[in-house]
Structures are given as structure tokens and as C-alpha cells.
Amino acid sequence: MMHRIILSSILLSAFLCVCLVFSLTLFSGFNLQWIDLVGTLISYNESNIKHQVLLDIRLPRTLCVVLIGANISITGAILQGITRNPLASPTLFGVNAGCAAIMAISSSGFFHFGGAPFLLSAVGGFFGGLLTLMVGGFFSRKDSMLKIVLAGIAVNGLLVSITRAFIIISDESSYGLMKWLVGSFSNLNWGHWDLLWQLSMLGYLGALLVAKNINLLALGEDAALKLGVNVSATYVIAFLTSLLLVAVSTSIAGPIAFLGLIIPHIARCFVGENQLTLIPVCAFVGACSLLLADTFSRLVQFPAETPAGILVALVGGVGFLGLVFGVKAK
């Protein structure tokens, strides 16, 4: 098993490097080459337009996409682990829809909320996720896979309806809001990166803190309690960690559907169910997947851009159907 983990780590690291180079250089109106990237990193020339594009536009965007892909994928692994539900994800739990709803309400100007976009996103995501868990009976220990899934669908439907209603109200800002809602990385900059990496590191720490306990929860809550696991604290830390990672990612780039659902299942093909290895591998696979989606989103209507969230949703929707039929078959 250890050899498999080491080999997977090497292969994923190499693939991530390839994806990074592709994301930084492909499909640009400035005909960027890998040699321009090397020149930017080694001997930056501020009078070179290609160096400026790479450093000021492409590099912050690519680094942000890496962390957003990792954040959402790790969240999916955590949620699937604590609920023991293979269909759990930020989207299915209403977290994404909650973030989107409160951002739409705020953008409409109908209600004025103070605070940074991240804080607004966190409040909405917390409300959506908490409502799903309450309706699904998670806190009363009467939950089931089907009940939580149905609760997620219902809460998502409610929050999506609220979002659409406020989009109609906010005519003046509806275009920018619609672009944000489908998941776009076109306006990411170093300011977004500064917020993203700091909060993401805090989220990764929380994920690693609960990883071992999530493994033990797979044996059942009674068995985990006998092994010394503080079940309530584990649930709280896991949920807050998931909320932090999704909220900061969504506030910057918009909701990215299906990534948190599909990537953990792909990662398990490399390292199995152990959360201590699954979480890092999810980060690598999620980062590579979102980088590829962002890269090819620039190809579809080149030189114009298609929001990467659309490509992720199309591919993820097919993957979701496969998972549903797979779970049903079991």
C-alpha cells in the first residue's frame, strides 16, 4: 500500500506541474511559450509584455484555481466521511446554494449586509448546510442516506429559487452576478490570492486534525466513542472546516458544482478510504481537474472565455449520474 501511495504522489505531482504549465501558457492572445514562463520566474523584465501578462494575470489566476480545486475537493471528502454518504458534497448539502443566495441578495441592493464577500458567503453557506442537516435528521441521529439526499435537493431548490428571484430584482448587476454564479476565474488577481491562501491553510489544518477521527467514525459512532473519539467535536470541526474552505472559494470564484462530489471518488482509486492520505490526494486531483477545466474553457470560444464552471458542471453531471446508478446497484 505504501508503494502505491508513493507512486501515486509522484505521478500526481508530475501531472500537476504539467497542468500548471498548460494553464499559464496555453490559449493566450500573446502567444506565450514555456520559455517565457521560465524567463518570468528567473529574470523578470518589467518592460516585457509577456512577462507582465504571466506575472500579473496568469500566475495569480492559476494559483487561485489550484487552491479552489483543492478546497472544494477536500470538502467533498470530509462531508462524505462524516456522513458516510458517497453522494455528499458541498452542492448536495446546500452549502454552495446558500453562498450563492446570500451573495445574490446582497448584490440586489434590496437588503444591505455589511461585511466582506467572504463573510457573507460563509453565513449563507452555514445556513444552507445547517438547514440540510437539520431537515435530513443528522443531529437527531435519525438520518439515512436517502433522507439527507432528499433534504439536500429540497434545500437546494429553495435557495436556488431565492437566488433567481433576486437576480430578476437586480437588473443592473445581474450580468456580473450571473457570471459569478456559473463559476468564473477571469478576474482573479493577487488580492484574491492573499485572502485565499491564508484561509485555505487554516482549513487544511482543520481537515488534517479530524482526518483520523473520521476514519474511526467509519466503524460507527459507538465504536469511535469507545476508541476515545470526541464525536461531537469532530462533527463541529469537520463542518466548520468544510464551510471555511467552500465559503472562501465560492466568494472569490462562484459556486463550482459537482467537483466536491466526483473528485473524492477518483482519489479513492489511488489511495483507498484512509482520510489521512485521501485528503492530500483529493487536493492534487481537484487542483489538476480544475486547472484543466480552466485551460480548456479558454479554448471553447477563443479568444473569448467560457466560464470554467460550465465545463465542470457538464462533466460532473455525467459523473453524478454514474455515481447514483452505482450506489443504487449496491
C-alpha positions in Angstrom: 0.0 0.0 0.0 2.9 2.4 0.8 4.4 1.8 -2.6 1.1 2.6 -4.2 0.8 5.9 -2.2 4.3 7.0 -3.1 3.8 6.1 -6.8 0.5 8.0 -6.8 2.1 11.0 -5.2 4.9 11.1 -7.8 2.5 10.8 -10.7 0.1 13.3 -9.4 2.9 15.8 -8.6 4.2 15.5 -12.2 0.8 15.8 -13.7 0.1 18.9 -11.6 3.3 20.5 -12.9 2.2 19.8 -16.5 -1.3 21.3 -15.8 0.3 24.4 -14.3 2.4 25.0 -17.4 -0.6 24.4 -19.6 -2.7 26.8 -17.6 0.0 29.5 -17.6 0.9 29.4 -21.3 -1.9 28.0 -23.4 -4.7 29.9 -25.3 -3.4 33.4 -24.9 -3.6 36.3 -27.3 0.1 37.0 -26.6 1.4 33.6 -27.9 3.0 32.6 -24.6 5.7 29.9 -24.5 7.2 27.9 -21.8 10.5 29.8 -22.3 8.6 33.0 -21.4 7.4 31.4 -18.2 11.0 30.4 -17.3 12.2 33.9 -18.1 9.4 35.4 -15.9 10.3 33.2 -12.9 14.1 33.5 -13.2 14.8 37.0 -14.6 11.6 39.1 -14.7 11.7 42.0 -17.1 9.0 44.6 -16.4 9.3 46.0 -19.9 8.4 42.6 -21.5 4.7 42.4 -22.1 4.7 38.6 -21.9 6.4 38.7 -18.5 3.8 41.2 -17.3 0.9 39.0 -18.5 2.3 35.9 -16.9 3.1 37.6 -13.5 0.1 39.9 -13.2 -2.7 38.0 -14.9 -1.9 34.3 -15.5 0.1 33.4 -12.3 -2.4 34.7 -9.7 -5.3 33.2 -11.6 -3.6 29.8 -11.9 -2.5 29.7 -8.2 -6.1 30.6 -7.1 -7.6 27.9 -9.3 -5.2 25.3 -7.7 -6.4 26.2 -4.2 -10.0 26.4 -5.2 -9.9 23.0 -6.8 -8.1 21.6 -3.7 -10.5 23.3 -1.3 -13.7 22.0 -2.8 -12.4 18.5 -3.3 -11.2 18.2 0.3 -14.6 19.4 1.5 -16.3 16.7 -0.5 -14.0 14.1 1.1 -14.7 15.4 4.6 -18.5 15.6 4.1 -18.6 12.1 2.6 -16.5 10.8 5.5 -18.5 12.3 8.4 -21.9 11.4 6.9 -20.7 8.0 5.5 -22.7 9.1 2.4 -21.0 8.7 -1.0 -23.3 11.3 -2.6 -22.4 14.0 -0.1 -20.9 17.2 -1.4 -21.0 21.0 -0.9 -23.6 21.2 -3.6 -25.8 18.5 -2.3 -25.6 19.8 1.2 -26.9 23.3 0.2 -23.6 25.0 1.1 -23.0 26.3 -2.5 -26.6 27.3 -2.9 -26.5 29.1 0.5 -23.4 31.1 -0.5 -25.0 32.0 -3.9 -28.3 33.0 -2.3 -26.9 35.5 0.1 -24.5 36.9 -2.5 -27.5 37.4 -4.8 -29.5 39.1 -2.1 -26.6 41.4 -1.2 -25.9 42.3 -4.9 -29.5 43.2 -5.5 -29.4 46.0 -3.0 -32.8 45.0 -1.7 -31.2 44.2 1.6 -27.9 45.7 2.7 -25.5 43.4 4.5 -22.3 44.7 5.9 -19.0 42.8 5.8 -16.7 41.3 3.2 -17.9 38.9 0.5 -16.1 36.0 2.3 -18.1 36.7 5.5 -21.4 36.9 3.5 -20.6 33.7 1.7 -19.8 32.0 5.0 -23.1 33.0 6.5 -25.1 31.8 3.5 -23.1 28.5 3.3 -23.5 27.8 7.0 -27.3 28.4 6.8 -27.7 26.2 3.7 -25.6 23.3 5.2 -27.1 23.5 8.6 -30.7 23.5 7.2 -29.9 20.5 5.1 -28.5 18.6 8.1 -31.5 19.5 10.3 -34.1 18.5 7.7 -32.2 15.3 7.0 -32.2 14.3 10.7 -28.4 14.3 11.0 -28.4 15.8 14.5 -31.1 13.6 15.8 -29.2 10.5 14.6 -32.3 9.5 12.6 -30.6 10.3 9.3 -30.3 8.0 6.3 -28.5 8.3 3.0 -31.8 8.8 1.2 -33.2 11.3 3.7 -30.1 13.6 3.6 -30.0 13.4 -0.2 -33.7 14.4 -0.4 -33.2 17.2 2.2 -30.3 18.5 0.1 -32.3 18.5 -3.0 -35.2 20.4 -1.3 -32.9 23.0 0.4 -31.0 23.5 -2.9 -34.3 24.0 -4.7 -35.4 26.6 -2.2 -32.2 28.5 -2.2 -31.8 28.4 -6.0 -35.3 29.9 -6.3 -34.4 32.7 -3.9 -31.2 33.4 -5.9 -33.1 33.6 -9.2 -35.7 35.9 -7.6 -33.1 38.4 -6.6 -31.3 38.1 -9.9 -34.6 39.3 -11.5 -34.8 42.1 -9.0 -31.2 43.3 -9.5 -31.3 44.2 -13.2 -28.3 46.5 -13.1 -25.9 44.0 -11.6 -27.5 40.8 -13.0 -24.8 40.2 -15.7 -21.9 40.2 -13.3 -23.9 38.1 -10.8 -24.8 35.5 -13.5 -21.1 35.3 -14.5 -20.2 34.7 -10.9 -22.9 32.1 -10.4 -21.6 29.8 -13.1 -18.1 29.9 -11.8 -15.6 32.1 -13.5 -11.9 32.7 -12.9 -11.3 35.5 -15.4 -10.9 38.4 -12.8 -8.8 36.7 -10.2 -5.7 38.7 -9.0 -3.1 38.8 -6.3 -5.6 40.3 -3.9 -7.8 37.3 -4.2 -4.7 35.1 -3.7 -3.8 36.8 -0.5 -7.2 36.1 1.1 -7.4 32.6 -0.4 -4.1 31.0 0.7 -4.3 32.2 4.3 -7.8 30.9 4.9 -7.1 27.8 2.9 -4.1 26.9 5.1 -6.3 27.2 8.2 -8.9 24.9 6.5 -6.2 22.3 5.6 -5.1 22.3 9.2 -8.6 21.6 10.4 -9.0 18.8 7.8 -5.9 17.1 9.0 -6.9 17.4 12.6 -10.2 15.5 12.0 -8.9 13.0 9.4 -8.0 10.3 11.9 -11.3 10.7 13.8 -13.3 10.5 10.5 -11.5 7.1 9.8 -12.7 5.8 13.2 -16.2 7.1 12.7 -16.4 4.8 9.7 -16.6 2.0 12.3 -19.7 3.6 13.8 -20.2 6.2 16.5 -20.4 3.7 19.3 -17.1 2.1 18.3 -15.5 5.5 17.8 -16.6 6.6 21.3 -15.0 3.5 22.8 -11.8 4.3 21.0 -11.7 7.8 22.6 -13.1 9.9 19.8 -14.9 13.1 20.8 -17.7 12.6 18.2 -19.4 16.0 18.7 -16.2 17.9 18.5 -15.2 16.0 15.3 -18.5 16.9 13.7 -18.2 20.6 14.6 -14.6 20.9 13.4 -15.3 19.0 10.2 -18.4 21.1 9.4 -16.6 24.4 10.2 -13.6 23.3 8.1 -15.8 22.4 5.2 -17.6 25.7 5.5 -14.4 27.7 5.6 -12.9 26.1 2.5 -16.1 26.3 0.4 -17.0 29.8 1.6 -13.7 31.4 0.7 -13.6 29.6 -2.7 -17.2 30.5 -3.6 -16.9 34.1 -2.6 -14.0 34.5 -5.0 -14.9 32.4 -8.0 -18.6 31.5 -7.5 -20.2 28.1 -6.9 -18.4 25.2 -8.6 -20.8 22.3 -9.0 -20.0 18.6 -8.8 -16.3 18.9 -8.1 -16.6 18.1 -4.5 -18.8 15.1 -5.3 -16.7 13.5 -8.0 -13.0 14.1 -7.0 -13.1 12.1 -3.7 -14.2 9.0 -5.7 -11.4 9.4 -8.2 -8.9 9.9 -5.4 -10.0 6.7 -3.7 -8.9 4.8 -6.8 -5.3 5.9 -5.9 -5.2 5.6 -2.1 -8.4 4.0 -0.8 -10.5 5.2 2.1 -7.9 6.4 4.6 -8.6 10.1 5.2 -5.0 10.8 6.1 -3.9 10.0 2.6 -7.2 10.7 0.8 -7.3 14.4 1.8 -3.9 15.3 0.2 -4.6 13.2 -2.9 -8.0 14.9 -3.2 -6.2 18.3 -3.1 -3.9 17.2 -6.0 -6.6 15.6 -8.1 -9.0 18.5 -7.6 -6.3 21.1 -8.4 -5.4 19.3 -11.6 -9.0 18.8 -12.7 -10.0 22.5 -12.2 -6.8 23.7 -13.9 -7.7 21.6 -17.0 -11.2 22.9 -16.9 -10.0 26.5 -16.7 -7.5 25.9 -19.5 -10.0 24.4 -21.9 -12.6 27.0 -21.0 -10.3 29.4 -22.8 -10.3 27.2 -25.9 -14.1 26.8 -26.4 -14.6 30.4 -27.7 -11.0 31.5 -28.1 -10.1 34.4 -27.8 -13.2 34.9 -25.6 -13.7 32.8 -22.5 -16.3 30.3 -21.4 -16.7 30.2 -17.6 -14.9 27.1 -16.3 -17.8 26.3 -14.0 -19.9 25.3 -17.1 -17.4 22.7 -18.2 -17.1 21.3 -14.7 -20.9 21.1 -14.4 -21.2 19.3 -17.7 -18.6 16.7 -16.9 -19.6 16.4 -13.3 -23.3 15.9 -14.2 -22.4 12.8 -16.1 -20.2 11.6 -13.2 -23.1 12.2 -10.8 -25.4 10.1 -12.8 -22.8 7.3 -12.8 -22.5 7.5 -9.0 -26.2 7.5 -8.5 -26.6 4.3 -10.5 -23.5 2.8 -8.8 -25.0 3.5 -5.3 -28.4 2.2 -6.4 -26.8 -1.0 -7.7 -25.2 -1.6 -4.3 
